[in-house]
Coordinates of C-alpha atoms in Angstrom, one line a residue:
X47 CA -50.5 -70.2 81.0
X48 CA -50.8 -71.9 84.6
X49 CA -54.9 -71.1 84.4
X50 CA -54.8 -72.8 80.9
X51 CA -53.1 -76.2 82.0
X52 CA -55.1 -76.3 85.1
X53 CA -58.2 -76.1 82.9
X54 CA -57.4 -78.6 80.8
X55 CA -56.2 -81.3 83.5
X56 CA -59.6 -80.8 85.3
X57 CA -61.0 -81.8 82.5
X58 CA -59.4 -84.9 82.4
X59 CA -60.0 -85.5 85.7
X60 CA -63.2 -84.9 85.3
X61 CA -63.4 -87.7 82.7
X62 CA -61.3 -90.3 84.9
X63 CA -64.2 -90.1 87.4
X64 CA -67.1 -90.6 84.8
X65 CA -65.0 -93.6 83.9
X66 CA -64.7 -94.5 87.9
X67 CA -68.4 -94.2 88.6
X68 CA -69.2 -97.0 85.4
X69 CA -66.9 -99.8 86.5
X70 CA -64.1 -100.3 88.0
X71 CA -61.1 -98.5 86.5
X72 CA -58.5 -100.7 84.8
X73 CA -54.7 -99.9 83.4
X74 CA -55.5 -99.9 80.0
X75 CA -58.4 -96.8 81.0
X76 CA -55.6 -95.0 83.2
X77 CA -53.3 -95.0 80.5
X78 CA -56.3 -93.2 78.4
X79 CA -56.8 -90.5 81.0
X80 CA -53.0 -89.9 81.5
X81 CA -52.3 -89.7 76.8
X82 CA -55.2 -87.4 76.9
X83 CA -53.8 -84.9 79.7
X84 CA -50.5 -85.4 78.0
X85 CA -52.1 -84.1 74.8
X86 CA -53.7 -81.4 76.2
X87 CA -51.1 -80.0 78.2
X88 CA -48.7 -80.5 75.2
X89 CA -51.3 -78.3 72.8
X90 CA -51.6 -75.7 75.3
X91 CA -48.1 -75.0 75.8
X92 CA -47.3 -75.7 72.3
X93 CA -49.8 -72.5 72.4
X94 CA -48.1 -70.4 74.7
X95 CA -44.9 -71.1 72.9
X96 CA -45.8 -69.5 70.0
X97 CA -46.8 -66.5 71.3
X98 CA -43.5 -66.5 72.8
X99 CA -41.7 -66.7 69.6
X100 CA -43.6 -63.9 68.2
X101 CA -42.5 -61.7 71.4
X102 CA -38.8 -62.8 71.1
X103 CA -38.8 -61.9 67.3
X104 CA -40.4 -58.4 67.9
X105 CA -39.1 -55.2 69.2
X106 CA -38.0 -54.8 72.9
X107 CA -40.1 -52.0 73.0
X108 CA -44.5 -52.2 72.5
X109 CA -45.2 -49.4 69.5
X110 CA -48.7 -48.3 70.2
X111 CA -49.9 -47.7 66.2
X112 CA -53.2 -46.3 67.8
X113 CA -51.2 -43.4 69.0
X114 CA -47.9 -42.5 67.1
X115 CA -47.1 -43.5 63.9
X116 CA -44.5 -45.9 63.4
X117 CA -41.1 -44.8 62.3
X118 CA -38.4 -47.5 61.9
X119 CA -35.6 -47.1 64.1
X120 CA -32.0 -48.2 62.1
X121 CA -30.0 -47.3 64.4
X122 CA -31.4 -50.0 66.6
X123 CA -31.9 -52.4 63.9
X124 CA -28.2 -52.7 63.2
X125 CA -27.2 -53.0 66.8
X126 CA -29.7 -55.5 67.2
X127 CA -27.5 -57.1 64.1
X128 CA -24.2 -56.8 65.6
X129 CA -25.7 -58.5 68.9
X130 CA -27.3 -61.2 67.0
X131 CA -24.0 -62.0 64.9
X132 CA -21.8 -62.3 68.4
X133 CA -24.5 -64.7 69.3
X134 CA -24.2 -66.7 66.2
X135 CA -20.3 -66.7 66.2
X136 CA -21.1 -64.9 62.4
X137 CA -18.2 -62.5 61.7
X138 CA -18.7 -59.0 61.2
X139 CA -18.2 -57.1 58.0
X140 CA -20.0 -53.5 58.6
X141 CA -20.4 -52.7 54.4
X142 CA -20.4 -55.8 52.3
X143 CA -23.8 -58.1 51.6
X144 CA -22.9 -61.7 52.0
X145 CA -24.0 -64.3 49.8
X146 CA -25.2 -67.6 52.2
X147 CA -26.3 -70.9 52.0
X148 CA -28.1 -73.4 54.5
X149 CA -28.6 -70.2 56.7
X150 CA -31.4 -70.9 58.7
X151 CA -34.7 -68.8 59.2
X152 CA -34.3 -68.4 63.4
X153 CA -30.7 -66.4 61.8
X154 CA -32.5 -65.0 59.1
X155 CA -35.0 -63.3 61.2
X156 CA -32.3 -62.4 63.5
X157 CA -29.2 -61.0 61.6
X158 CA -30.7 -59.6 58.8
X159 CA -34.6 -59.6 58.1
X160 CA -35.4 -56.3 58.8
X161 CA -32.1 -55.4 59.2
X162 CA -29.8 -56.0 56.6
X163 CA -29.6 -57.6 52.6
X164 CA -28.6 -60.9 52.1
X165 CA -27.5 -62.8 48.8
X166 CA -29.1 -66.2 49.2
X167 CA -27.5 -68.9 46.9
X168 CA -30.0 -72.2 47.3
X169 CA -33.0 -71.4 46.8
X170 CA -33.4 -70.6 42.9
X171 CA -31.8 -73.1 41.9
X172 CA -34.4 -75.7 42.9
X173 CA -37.1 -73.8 41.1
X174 CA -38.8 -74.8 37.3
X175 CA -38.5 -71.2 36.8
X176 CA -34.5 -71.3 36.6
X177 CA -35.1 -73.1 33.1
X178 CA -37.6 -70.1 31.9
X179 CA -35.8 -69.2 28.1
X180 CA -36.9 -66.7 25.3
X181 CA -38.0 -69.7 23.6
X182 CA -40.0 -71.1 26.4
X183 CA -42.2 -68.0 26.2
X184 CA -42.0 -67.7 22.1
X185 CA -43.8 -71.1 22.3
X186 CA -46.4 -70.5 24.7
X187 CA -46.8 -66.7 24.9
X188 CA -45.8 -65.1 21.9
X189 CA -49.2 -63.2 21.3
X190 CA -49.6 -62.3 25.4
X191 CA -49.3 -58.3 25.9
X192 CA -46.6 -57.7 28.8
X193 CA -46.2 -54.1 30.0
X194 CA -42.8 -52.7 28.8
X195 CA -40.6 -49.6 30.1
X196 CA -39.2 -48.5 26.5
X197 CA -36.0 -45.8 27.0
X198 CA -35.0 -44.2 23.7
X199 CA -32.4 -41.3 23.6
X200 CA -33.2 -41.7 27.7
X201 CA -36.7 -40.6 27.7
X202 CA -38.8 -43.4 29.1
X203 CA -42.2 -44.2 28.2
X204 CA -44.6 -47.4 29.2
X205 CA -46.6 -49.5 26.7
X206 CA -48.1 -52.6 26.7
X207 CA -47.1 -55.0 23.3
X208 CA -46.6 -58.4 22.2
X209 CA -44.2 -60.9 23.9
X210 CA -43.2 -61.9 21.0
X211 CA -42.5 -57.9 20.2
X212 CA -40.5 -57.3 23.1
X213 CA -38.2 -60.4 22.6
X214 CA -37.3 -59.1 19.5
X215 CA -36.3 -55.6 20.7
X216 CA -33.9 -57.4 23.5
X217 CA -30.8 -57.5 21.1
X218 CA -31.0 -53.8 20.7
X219 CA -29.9 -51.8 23.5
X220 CA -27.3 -49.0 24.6
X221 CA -26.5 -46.9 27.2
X222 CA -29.4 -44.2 26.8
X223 CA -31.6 -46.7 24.8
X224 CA -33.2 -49.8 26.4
X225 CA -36.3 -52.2 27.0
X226 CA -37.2 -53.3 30.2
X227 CA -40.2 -55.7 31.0
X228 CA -41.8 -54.5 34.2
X229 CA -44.8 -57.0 34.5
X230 CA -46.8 -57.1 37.5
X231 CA -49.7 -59.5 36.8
X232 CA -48.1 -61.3 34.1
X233 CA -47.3 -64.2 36.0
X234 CA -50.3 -63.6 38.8
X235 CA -52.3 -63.9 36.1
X236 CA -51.2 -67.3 34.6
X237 CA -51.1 -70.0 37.7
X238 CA -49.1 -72.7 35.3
X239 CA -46.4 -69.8 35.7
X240 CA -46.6 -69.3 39.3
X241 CA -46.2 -72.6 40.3
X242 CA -42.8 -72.9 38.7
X243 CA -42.0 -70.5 41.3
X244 CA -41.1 -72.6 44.0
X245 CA -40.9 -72.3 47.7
X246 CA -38.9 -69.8 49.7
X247 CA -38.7 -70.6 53.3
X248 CA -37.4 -67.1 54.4
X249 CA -40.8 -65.6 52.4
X250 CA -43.3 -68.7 54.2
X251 CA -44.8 -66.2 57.1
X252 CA -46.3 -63.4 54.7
X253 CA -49.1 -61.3 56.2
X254 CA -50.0 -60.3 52.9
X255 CA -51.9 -63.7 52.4
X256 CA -53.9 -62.1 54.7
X257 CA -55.0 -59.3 52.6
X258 CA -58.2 -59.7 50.7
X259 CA -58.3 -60.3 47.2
X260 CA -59.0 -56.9 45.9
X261 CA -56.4 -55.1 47.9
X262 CA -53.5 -57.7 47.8
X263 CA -50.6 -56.2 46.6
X264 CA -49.3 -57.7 43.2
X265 CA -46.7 -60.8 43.8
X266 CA -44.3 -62.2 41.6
X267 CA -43.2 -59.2 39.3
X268 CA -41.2 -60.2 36.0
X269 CA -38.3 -58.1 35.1
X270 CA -36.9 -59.0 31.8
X271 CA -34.6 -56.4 30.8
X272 CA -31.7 -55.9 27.7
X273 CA -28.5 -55.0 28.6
X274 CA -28.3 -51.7 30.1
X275 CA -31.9 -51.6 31.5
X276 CA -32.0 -50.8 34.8
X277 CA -34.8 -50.0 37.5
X278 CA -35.2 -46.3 39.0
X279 CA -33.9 -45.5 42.5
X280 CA -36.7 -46.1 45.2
X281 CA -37.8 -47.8 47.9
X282 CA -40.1 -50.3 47.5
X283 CA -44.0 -49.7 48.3
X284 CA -45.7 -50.2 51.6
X285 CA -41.7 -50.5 52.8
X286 CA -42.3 -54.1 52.8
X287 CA -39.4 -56.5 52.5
X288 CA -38.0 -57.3 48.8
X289 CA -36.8 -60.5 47.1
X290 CA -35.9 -60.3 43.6
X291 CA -34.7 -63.7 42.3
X292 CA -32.3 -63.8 39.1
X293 CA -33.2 -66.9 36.7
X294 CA -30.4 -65.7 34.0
X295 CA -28.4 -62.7 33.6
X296 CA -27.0 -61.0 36.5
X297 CA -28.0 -57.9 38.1
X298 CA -25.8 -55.2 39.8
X299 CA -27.1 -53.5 42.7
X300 CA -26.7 -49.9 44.8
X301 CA -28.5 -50.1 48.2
X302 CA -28.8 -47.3 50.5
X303 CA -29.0 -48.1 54.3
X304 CA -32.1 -46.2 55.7
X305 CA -32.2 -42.3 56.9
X306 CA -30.6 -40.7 53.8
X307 CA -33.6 -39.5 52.3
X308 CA -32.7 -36.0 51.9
X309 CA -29.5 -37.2 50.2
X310 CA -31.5 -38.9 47.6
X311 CA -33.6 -36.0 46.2
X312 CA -37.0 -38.0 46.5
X313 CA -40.1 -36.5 44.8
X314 CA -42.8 -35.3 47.3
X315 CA -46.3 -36.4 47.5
X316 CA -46.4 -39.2 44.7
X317 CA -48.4 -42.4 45.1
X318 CA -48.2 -45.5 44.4
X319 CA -51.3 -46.1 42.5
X320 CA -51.8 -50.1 43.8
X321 CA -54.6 -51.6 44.6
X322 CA -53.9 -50.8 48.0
X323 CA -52.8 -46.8 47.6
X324 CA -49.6 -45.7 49.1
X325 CA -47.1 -43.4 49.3
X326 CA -44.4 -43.9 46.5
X327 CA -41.0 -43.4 47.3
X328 CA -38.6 -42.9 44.1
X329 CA -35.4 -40.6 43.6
X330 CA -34.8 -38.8 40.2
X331 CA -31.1 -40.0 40.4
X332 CA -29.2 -43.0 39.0
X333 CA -26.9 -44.0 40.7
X334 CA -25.1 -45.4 38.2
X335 CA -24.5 -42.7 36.4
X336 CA -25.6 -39.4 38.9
X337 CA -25.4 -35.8 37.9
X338 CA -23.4 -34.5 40.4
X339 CA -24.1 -31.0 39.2
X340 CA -27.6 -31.3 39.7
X341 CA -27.6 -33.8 42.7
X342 CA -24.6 -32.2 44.8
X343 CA -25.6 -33.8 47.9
X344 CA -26.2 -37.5 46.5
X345 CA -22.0 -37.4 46.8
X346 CA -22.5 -37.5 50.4
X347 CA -24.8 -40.8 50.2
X348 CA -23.5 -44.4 51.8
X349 CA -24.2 -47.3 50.2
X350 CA -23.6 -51.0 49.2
X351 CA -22.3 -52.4 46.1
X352 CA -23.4 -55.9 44.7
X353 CA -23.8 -58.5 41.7
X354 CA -26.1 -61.1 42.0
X355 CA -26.0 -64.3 39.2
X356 CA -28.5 -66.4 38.1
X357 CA -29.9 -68.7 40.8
X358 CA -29.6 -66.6 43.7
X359 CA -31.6 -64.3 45.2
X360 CA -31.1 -61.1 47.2
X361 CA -33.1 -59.8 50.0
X362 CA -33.8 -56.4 51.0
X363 CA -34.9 -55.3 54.2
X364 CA -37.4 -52.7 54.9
X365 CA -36.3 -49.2 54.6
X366 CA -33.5 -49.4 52.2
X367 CA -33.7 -47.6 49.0
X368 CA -31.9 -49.5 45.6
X369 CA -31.4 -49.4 42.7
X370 CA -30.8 -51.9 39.4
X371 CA -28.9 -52.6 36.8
X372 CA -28.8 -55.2 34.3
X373 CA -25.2 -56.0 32.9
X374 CA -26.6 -58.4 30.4
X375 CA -30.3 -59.5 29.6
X376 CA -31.4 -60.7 32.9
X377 CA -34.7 -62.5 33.7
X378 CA -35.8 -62.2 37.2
X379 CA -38.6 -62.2 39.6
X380 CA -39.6 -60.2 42.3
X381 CA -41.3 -60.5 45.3
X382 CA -42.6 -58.9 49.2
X383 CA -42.6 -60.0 52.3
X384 CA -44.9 -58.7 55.1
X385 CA -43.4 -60.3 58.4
X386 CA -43.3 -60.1 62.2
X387 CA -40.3 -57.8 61.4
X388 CA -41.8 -55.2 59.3
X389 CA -45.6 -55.5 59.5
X390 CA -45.5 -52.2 61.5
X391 CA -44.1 -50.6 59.0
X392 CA -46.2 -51.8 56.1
X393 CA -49.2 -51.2 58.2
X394 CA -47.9 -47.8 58.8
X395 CA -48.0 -47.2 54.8
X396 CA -51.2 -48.0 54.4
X397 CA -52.3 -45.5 56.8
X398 CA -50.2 -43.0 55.1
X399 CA -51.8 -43.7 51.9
X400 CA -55.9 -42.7 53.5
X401 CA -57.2 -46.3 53.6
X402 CA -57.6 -46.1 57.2
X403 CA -57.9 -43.6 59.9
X404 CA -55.6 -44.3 63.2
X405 CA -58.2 -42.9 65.0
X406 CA -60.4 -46.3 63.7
X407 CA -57.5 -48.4 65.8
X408 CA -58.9 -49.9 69.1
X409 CA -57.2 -48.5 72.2
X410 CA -56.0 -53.0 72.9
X411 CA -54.6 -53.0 69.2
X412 CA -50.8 -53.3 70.3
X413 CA -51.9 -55.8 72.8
X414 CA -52.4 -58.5 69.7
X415 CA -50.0 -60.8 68.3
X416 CA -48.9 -59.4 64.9
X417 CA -50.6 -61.8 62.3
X418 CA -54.2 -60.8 64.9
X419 CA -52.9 -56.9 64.6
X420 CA -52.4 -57.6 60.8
X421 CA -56.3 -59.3 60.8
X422 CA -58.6 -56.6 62.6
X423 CA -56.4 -53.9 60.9
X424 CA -57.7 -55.2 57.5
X425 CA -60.9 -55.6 58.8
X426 CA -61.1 -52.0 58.8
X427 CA -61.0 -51.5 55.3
X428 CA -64.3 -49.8 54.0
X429 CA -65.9 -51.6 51.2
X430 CA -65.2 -48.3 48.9
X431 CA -61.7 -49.2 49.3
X432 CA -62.4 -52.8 48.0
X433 CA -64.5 -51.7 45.3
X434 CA -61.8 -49.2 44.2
X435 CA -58.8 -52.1 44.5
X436 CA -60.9 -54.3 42.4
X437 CA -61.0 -51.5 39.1
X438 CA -57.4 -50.7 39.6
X439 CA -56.2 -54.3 38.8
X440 CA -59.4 -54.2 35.9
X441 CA -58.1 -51.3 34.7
X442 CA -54.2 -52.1 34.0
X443 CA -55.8 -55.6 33.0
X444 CA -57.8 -53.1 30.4
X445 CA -55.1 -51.0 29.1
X446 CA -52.7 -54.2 28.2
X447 CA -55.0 -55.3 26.0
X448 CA -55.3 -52.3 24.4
X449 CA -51.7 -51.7 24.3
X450 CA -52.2 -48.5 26.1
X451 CA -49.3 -46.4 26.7
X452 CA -48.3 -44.3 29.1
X453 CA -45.8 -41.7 30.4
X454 CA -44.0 -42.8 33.4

């Protein structure tokens, strides 16, 4: 840093003397020289401080990706948490998920991103989308295909129909018969949508804006379910950090803190089948209702219990399975996060899922700041993985408007 000031003074020294050797130097031309070192020094440690920040918000410990893969460490997240809440003067409560307000993103980062779920309570509230209705989108979308996760007698099966179909099918629901609109690019796809999502300062630094085009995971998922729908028990792709924002309804949620996998029964090998491929991580259980006969060990599983309402928003950290359930129709939106906090682990994924070798990873890759690590990481990408990304999102783009259905 001290190399870097020095630098820069020289050069306005440098450019004092040029004005000495004109004319005479006067106050007013002083004053110039001593606003422009100001300036400089200013940007440079402005510079330095940055970096800083990034080092603070990381882990004690360097993780060398070029070497070892990355496996998160929960045990150290959650101490991390209880040292972070003493410093706050934030009360402890080991198993509930608090529902905050005004919390600010140096505490987000620091109690719970990457760490813990949090209920945030105003942030929804100030979007358009919070005044989305059925007849909003029986206006203005009735002939649009959506994709559509139909349960009857508890079998489930995909298929692509009319909006104006599905909002007629939401009135008839039970417990082992339900709709469920699972939508990724409904909303990607239609920008006067997407912009009455509004901001979300705790999803603002997102590496996945980094991503190119073709490979960019999906944003913005719409989950419009009847009563009764509910999603399957997984964790979410890339292990990225989840929002899922309610605009009516109300959801009720099981999360599972990390390193209970063998607990949950998940299905080997499966993928996730993005643009992007990755491993998929879902359980055959629900939780809501789990065979205890057939999942003996599930019995043994911890976990949190929650209900979020319209106009708020819960957050889900990397590593945590869940599951949902919609006590009444409930329209919400979901979303990822790919942050200083997690970006190992999402990288990680992607290396699970054959998009890149580790081997590929030069030996001063740890060395980067993460958003840099995140950069020359992508840049690895073959063009064969691009081309590919580009048909996948082509191809479900296809099948909706042919109101293809599938067996999920």
């Amino acid at each position: 840093m001290k190399r870097h000031i020095s630098k820069e003074l020289l050069q306005a020294e440098r450019l004092a003397k040029q004005m000495e050797s004109e004319e005479l130097v006067t106050p007013l031309r002083l004053l110039l020289v001593l606003i422009i070192s100001v300036v400089l020094v200013t940007a440079v440690s402005f510079s330095a401080a940055n970096k800083s920040d990034y080092l603070l918000s990381a882990s004690d410990e360097t993780i060398n990706l070029t070497s070892v893969p990355y496996i998160y460490d929960y045990t150290k997240a959650e101490k991390t948490r209880e040292e972070n809440m003493e410093f706050y003067n934030h009360p402890l409560d080991q198993w509930s998920i608090e529902k905050r307000s005004g919390l600010s993103l140096d505490e987000f980062w620091d109690i719970y991103d990457g760490k813990w779920p949090v209920i945030i309570t105003d942030v929804v509230d100030k979007w358009p989308a919070i005044n989305w209705t059925k007849r909003f989108f029986q206006q203005n979308y009735a002939d649009e295909k959506v994709m559509v996760k139909a349960v009857v007698n508890s079998k489930p099966a995909a298929v692509a129909v009319d909006m104006d179909t599905f909002i007629s099918e939401l009135d008839i629901s039970g417990p082992n018969g339900w709709t469920y609109l699972e939508d990724e690019l409904f909303i990607v796809t239609r920008p006067e949508l997407k912009k009455d999502i509004g901001p979300n300062v705790y999803a603002e630094e997102n590496f996945f804006n980094l991503f190119p085009d073709e490979v960019r995971p999906w944003d913005c998922l719409m989950l419009w379910g009847s009563q009764f729908s509910r999603s399957s028990l997984h964790m979410d792709p890339y292990n990225w950090t989840a929002t899922n924002a309610v605009l009516y309804g109300q959801k009720s949620w099981m999360l599972f803190p990390p390193g209970q996998d063998e607990l949950l029964y998940i299905y080997p090998n499966r993928k996730c089948h993005f643009p992007l491929d990755c491993v998929r991580y879902d359980s055959p259980i629900d939780a809501f209702v789990p065979d205890s006969t057939k999942y003996p060990n599930f019995d043994k599983a911890q976990y949190l219990e929650v209900t979020v309402t319209a106009g708020e928003m819960i957050i889900i950290p990397t590593g945590w399975y869940h599951q949902a359930f919609n006590e009444e129709e409930t329209l919400a939106i979901s979303s990822q996060i790919m942050n200083r906090n997690n970006y190992l682990a999402v990288l990680e994924e992607i290396i699970k899922g054959g998009n890149i070798s580790r081997k590929k990873l030069p030996a001063y890759f740890n060395t980067l700041l993460p958003p840099d690590q995140v950069k020359l990481f992508l840049s690895l990408l073959h063009k064969k993985i691009l081309k590919k990304g580009k048909e996948v999102t082509e191809g479900v783009l296809k099948d909706m408007h042919q109101k293809k259905v599938l067996n999920i």
